[in-house]
């Protein structure tokens, strides 16, 4: 339960949020293979976090191949999401970047049953969102206002309301394929 984020603190003290985690997400399945993590993870607000000992996880993955496959697919989706974020940081305009992140968060939340209407309540502040998009909070605020004026969406105090999903998707150039919601059986 709850949300979390993966982040790095730079020598200057600034933070780059690398990923948002939602209920049911797993993180760092293979972390025991490394001497130390190269990033940090924190919860965003109250959360219930389950931990599994390395030996227990190895036994589960060895004896339950469907669980192992599900964990592998989850990791592939995380990597696809990371590629989408890199593309946003490198090539999308600020407006497209914000719209893309909002589409992603909304779709991910809808897929796990956090919402069933055009509003998503999330524990993300504008500062946290700005840190995930490589923006200042002031610039993010301007972009959120622009998206509100276009009639695509509004974001206020952790509440995302999708006013016009088609327009938001068009602004973002959003293609959900990287989330791999349409999984096929491997032959």
GROMACS .gro file of C-alpha atoms in nm:
model
  187
    1UNK     CA    1   0.000   0.000   0.000
    2UNK     CA    2   0.111   0.355  -0.057
    3UNK     CA    3   0.346   0.518  -0.303
    4UNK     CA    4   0.721   0.542  -0.316
    5UNK     CA    5   0.995   0.683  -0.530
    6UNK     CA    6   1.341   0.591  -0.646
    7UNK     CA    7   1.582   0.887  -0.641
    8UNK     CA    8   1.941   1.011  -0.641
    9UNK     CA    9   2.085   1.309  -0.457
   10UNK     CA   10   2.349   1.495  -0.656
   11UNK     CA   11   2.661   1.650  -0.498
   12UNK     CA   12   2.492   1.991  -0.525
   13UNK     CA   13   2.213   1.860  -0.299
   14UNK     CA   14   1.950   1.854  -0.571
   15UNK     CA   15   1.732   1.547  -0.611
   16UNK     CA   16   1.642   1.358  -0.926
   17UNK     CA   17   1.340   1.131  -0.891
   18UNK     CA   18   1.401   0.829  -1.113
   19UNK     CA   19   1.070   0.642  -1.075
   20UNK     CA   20   0.743   0.641  -0.889
   21UNK     CA   21   0.628   0.316  -0.730
   22UNK     CA   22   0.263   0.235  -0.669
   23UNK     CA   23   0.092  -0.032  -0.460
   24UNK     CA   24   0.195  -0.379  -0.576
   25UNK     CA   25   0.519  -0.268  -0.741
   26UNK     CA   26   0.833  -0.454  -0.650
   27UNK     CA   27   1.170  -0.293  -0.634
   28UNK     CA   28   1.525  -0.411  -0.658
   29UNK     CA   29   1.469  -0.781  -0.703
   30UNK     CA   30   1.839  -0.830  -0.778
   31UNK     CA   31   1.984  -0.581  -0.529
   32UNK     CA   32   2.154  -0.859  -0.330
   33UNK     CA   33   2.380  -0.918  -0.631
   34UNK     CA   34   2.535  -0.573  -0.580
   35UNK     CA   35   2.768  -0.455  -0.305
   36UNK     CA   36   2.551  -0.145  -0.253
   37UNK     CA   37   2.262   0.037  -0.417
   38UNK     CA   38   2.341   0.329  -0.645
   39UNK     CA   39   2.019   0.510  -0.555
   40UNK     CA   40   1.774   0.547  -0.269
   41UNK     CA   41   1.410   0.454  -0.222
   42UNK     CA   42   1.159   0.625   0.003
   43UNK     CA   43   0.790   0.604   0.068
   44UNK     CA   44   0.572   0.903  -0.010
   45UNK     CA   45   0.334   0.922   0.280
   46UNK     CA   46   0.205   0.623   0.475
   47UNK     CA   47   0.288   0.288   0.315
   48UNK     CA   48   0.287  -0.081   0.390
   49UNK     CA   49   0.604  -0.242   0.258
   50UNK     CA   50   0.672  -0.615   0.250
   51UNK     CA   51   1.025  -0.750   0.249
   52UNK     CA   52   1.132  -1.099   0.149
   53UNK     CA   53   1.463  -1.247   0.256
   54UNK     CA   54   1.700  -1.318  -0.033
   55UNK     CA   55   1.706  -1.695   0.033
   56UNK     CA   56   1.326  -1.708   0.044
   57UNK     CA   57   1.297  -1.510  -0.279
   58UNK     CA   58   1.548  -1.736  -0.452
   59UNK     CA   59   1.349  -2.041  -0.341
   60UNK     CA   60   1.022  -1.888  -0.467
   61UNK     CA   61   1.173  -1.799  -0.804
   62UNK     CA   62   1.333  -2.144  -0.838
   63UNK     CA   63   1.020  -2.341  -0.752
   64UNK     CA   64   0.746  -2.118  -0.897
   65UNK     CA   65   0.831  -2.040  -1.257
   66UNK     CA   66   0.518  -1.832  -1.314
   67UNK     CA   67   0.621  -1.604  -1.026
   68UNK     CA   68   0.971  -1.580  -1.173
   69UNK     CA   69   0.822  -1.493  -1.511
   70UNK     CA   70   0.595  -1.229  -1.357
   71UNK     CA   71   0.891  -1.071  -1.177
   72UNK     CA   72   1.091  -1.073  -1.500
   73UNK     CA   73   0.806  -0.907  -1.690
   74UNK     CA   74   0.774  -0.650  -1.411
   75UNK     CA   75   1.143  -0.570  -1.448
   76UNK     CA   76   1.102  -0.533  -1.826
   77UNK     CA   77   0.814  -0.289  -1.771
   78UNK     CA   78   1.031  -0.091  -1.527
   79UNK     CA   79   1.305  -0.075  -1.789
   80UNK     CA   80   1.053   0.036  -2.055
   81UNK     CA   81   0.932   0.307  -1.820
   82UNK     CA   82   1.290   0.419  -1.760
   83UNK     CA   83   1.344   0.446  -2.137
   84UNK     CA   84   1.025   0.654  -2.167
   85UNK     CA   85   1.149   0.887  -1.891
   86UNK     CA   86   1.491   0.923  -2.058
   87UNK     CA   87   1.315   1.007  -2.385
   88UNK     CA   88   1.106   1.268  -2.202
   89UNK     CA   89   1.410   1.428  -2.043
   90UNK     CA   90   1.603   1.432  -2.369
   91UNK     CA   91   1.348   1.510  -2.638
   92UNK     CA   92   1.006   1.612  -2.510
   93UNK     CA   93   0.916   1.973  -2.445
   94UNK     CA   94   0.824   2.068  -2.091
   95UNK     CA   95   0.455   2.061  -2.182
   96UNK     CA   96   0.485   1.717  -2.344
   97UNK     CA   97   0.693   1.587  -2.053
   98UNK     CA   98   0.436   1.683  -1.789
   99UNK     CA   99   0.146   1.555  -1.998
  100UNK     CA  100   0.329   1.226  -2.060
  101UNK     CA  101   0.398   1.169  -1.690
  102UNK     CA  102   0.036   1.244  -1.599
  103UNK     CA  103  -0.087   0.998  -1.864
  104UNK     CA  104   0.151   0.733  -1.729
  105UNK     CA  105   0.057   0.781  -1.364
  106UNK     CA  106  -0.314   0.788  -1.443
  107UNK     CA  107  -0.299   0.473  -1.655
  108UNK     CA  108  -0.084   0.282  -1.405
  109UNK     CA  109  -0.317   0.379  -1.120
  110UNK     CA  110  -0.625   0.282  -1.319
  111UNK     CA  111  -0.468  -0.054  -1.408
  112UNK     CA  112  -0.428  -0.146  -1.040
  113UNK     CA  113  -0.772  -0.023  -0.936
  114UNK     CA  114  -0.675   0.302  -0.761
  115UNK     CA  115  -0.927   0.498  -0.968
  116UNK     CA  116  -1.238   0.442  -1.170
  117UNK     CA  117  -1.320   0.797  -1.271
  118UNK     CA  118  -1.131   1.083  -1.432
  119UNK     CA  119  -0.970   1.190  -1.101
  120UNK     CA  120  -0.662   1.039  -0.942
  121UNK     CA  121  -0.566   1.134  -0.589
  122UNK     CA  122  -0.192   1.089  -0.545
  123UNK     CA  123   0.050   1.188  -0.271
  124UNK     CA  124   0.279   1.378  -0.507
  125UNK     CA  125   0.364   1.740  -0.444
  126UNK     CA  126   0.456   1.977  -0.725
  127UNK     CA  127   0.814   1.973  -0.596
  128UNK     CA  128   0.834   1.593  -0.619
  129UNK     CA  129   0.687   1.598  -0.970
  130UNK     CA  130   0.929   1.874  -1.071
  131UNK     CA  131   1.219   1.664  -0.939
  132UNK     CA  132   1.103   1.374  -1.156
  133UNK     CA  133   1.087   1.591  -1.469
  134UNK     CA  134   1.410   1.789  -1.430
  135UNK     CA  135   1.221   2.116  -1.376
  136UNK     CA  136   1.193   2.377  -1.109
  137UNK     CA  137   0.868   2.386  -0.914
  138UNK     CA  138   0.798   2.733  -1.057
  139UNK     CA  139   0.835   2.609  -1.416
  140UNK     CA  140   0.619   2.304  -1.343
  141UNK     CA  141   0.351   2.531  -1.199
  142UNK     CA  142   0.347   2.732  -1.524
  143UNK     CA  143   0.315   2.414  -1.730
  144UNK     CA  144   0.033   2.281  -1.511
  145UNK     CA  145  -0.148   2.611  -1.561
  146UNK     CA  146  -0.099   2.583  -1.937
  147UNK     CA  147  -0.242   2.228  -1.936
  148UNK     CA  148  -0.538   2.352  -1.731
  149UNK     CA  149  -0.600   2.641  -1.976
  150UNK     CA  150  -0.595   2.399  -2.273
  151UNK     CA  151  -0.870   2.201  -2.102
  152UNK     CA  152  -0.665   1.879  -2.100
  153UNK     CA  153  -0.619   1.833  -1.725
  154UNK     CA  154  -0.589   2.002  -1.390
  155UNK     CA  155  -0.368   1.923  -1.092
  156UNK     CA  156  -0.436   2.068  -0.749
  157UNK     CA  157  -0.307   1.954  -0.411
  158UNK     CA  158  -0.228   1.600  -0.520
  159UNK     CA  159  -0.543   1.555  -0.726
  160UNK     CA  160  -0.508   1.495  -1.100
  161UNK     CA  161  -0.828   1.545  -1.297
  162UNK     CA  162  -0.826   1.446  -1.664
  163UNK     CA  163  -1.061   1.690  -1.836
  164UNK     CA  164  -0.999   1.576  -2.195
  165UNK     CA  165  -0.810   1.245  -2.222
  166UNK     CA  166  -0.777   1.265  -2.602
  167UNK     CA  167  -0.623   1.612  -2.585
  168UNK     CA  168  -0.384   1.511  -2.303
  169UNK     CA  169  -0.268   1.203  -2.495
  170UNK     CA  170  -0.216   1.416  -2.807
  171UNK     CA  171  -0.014   1.678  -2.618
  172UNK     CA  172   0.199   1.406  -2.459
  173UNK     CA  173   0.240   1.198  -2.773
  174UNK     CA  174   0.157   0.917  -2.531
  175UNK     CA  175   0.185   0.557  -2.647
  176UNK     CA  176   0.123   0.313  -2.364
  177UNK     CA  177   0.313   0.026  -2.528
  178UNK     CA  178   0.610   0.070  -2.294
  179UNK     CA  179   0.384  -0.031  -2.003
  180UNK     CA  180   0.326  -0.369  -2.173
  181UNK     CA  181  -0.035  -0.401  -2.062
  182UNK     CA  182  -0.116  -0.626  -2.356
  183UNK     CA  183   0.104  -0.922  -2.275
  184UNK     CA  184   0.100  -1.220  -2.505
  185UNK     CA  185   0.188  -1.576  -2.425
  186UNK     CA  186   0.539  -1.662  -2.529
  187UNK     CA  187   0.552  -1.957  -2.767
   0.00000   0.00000   0.00000
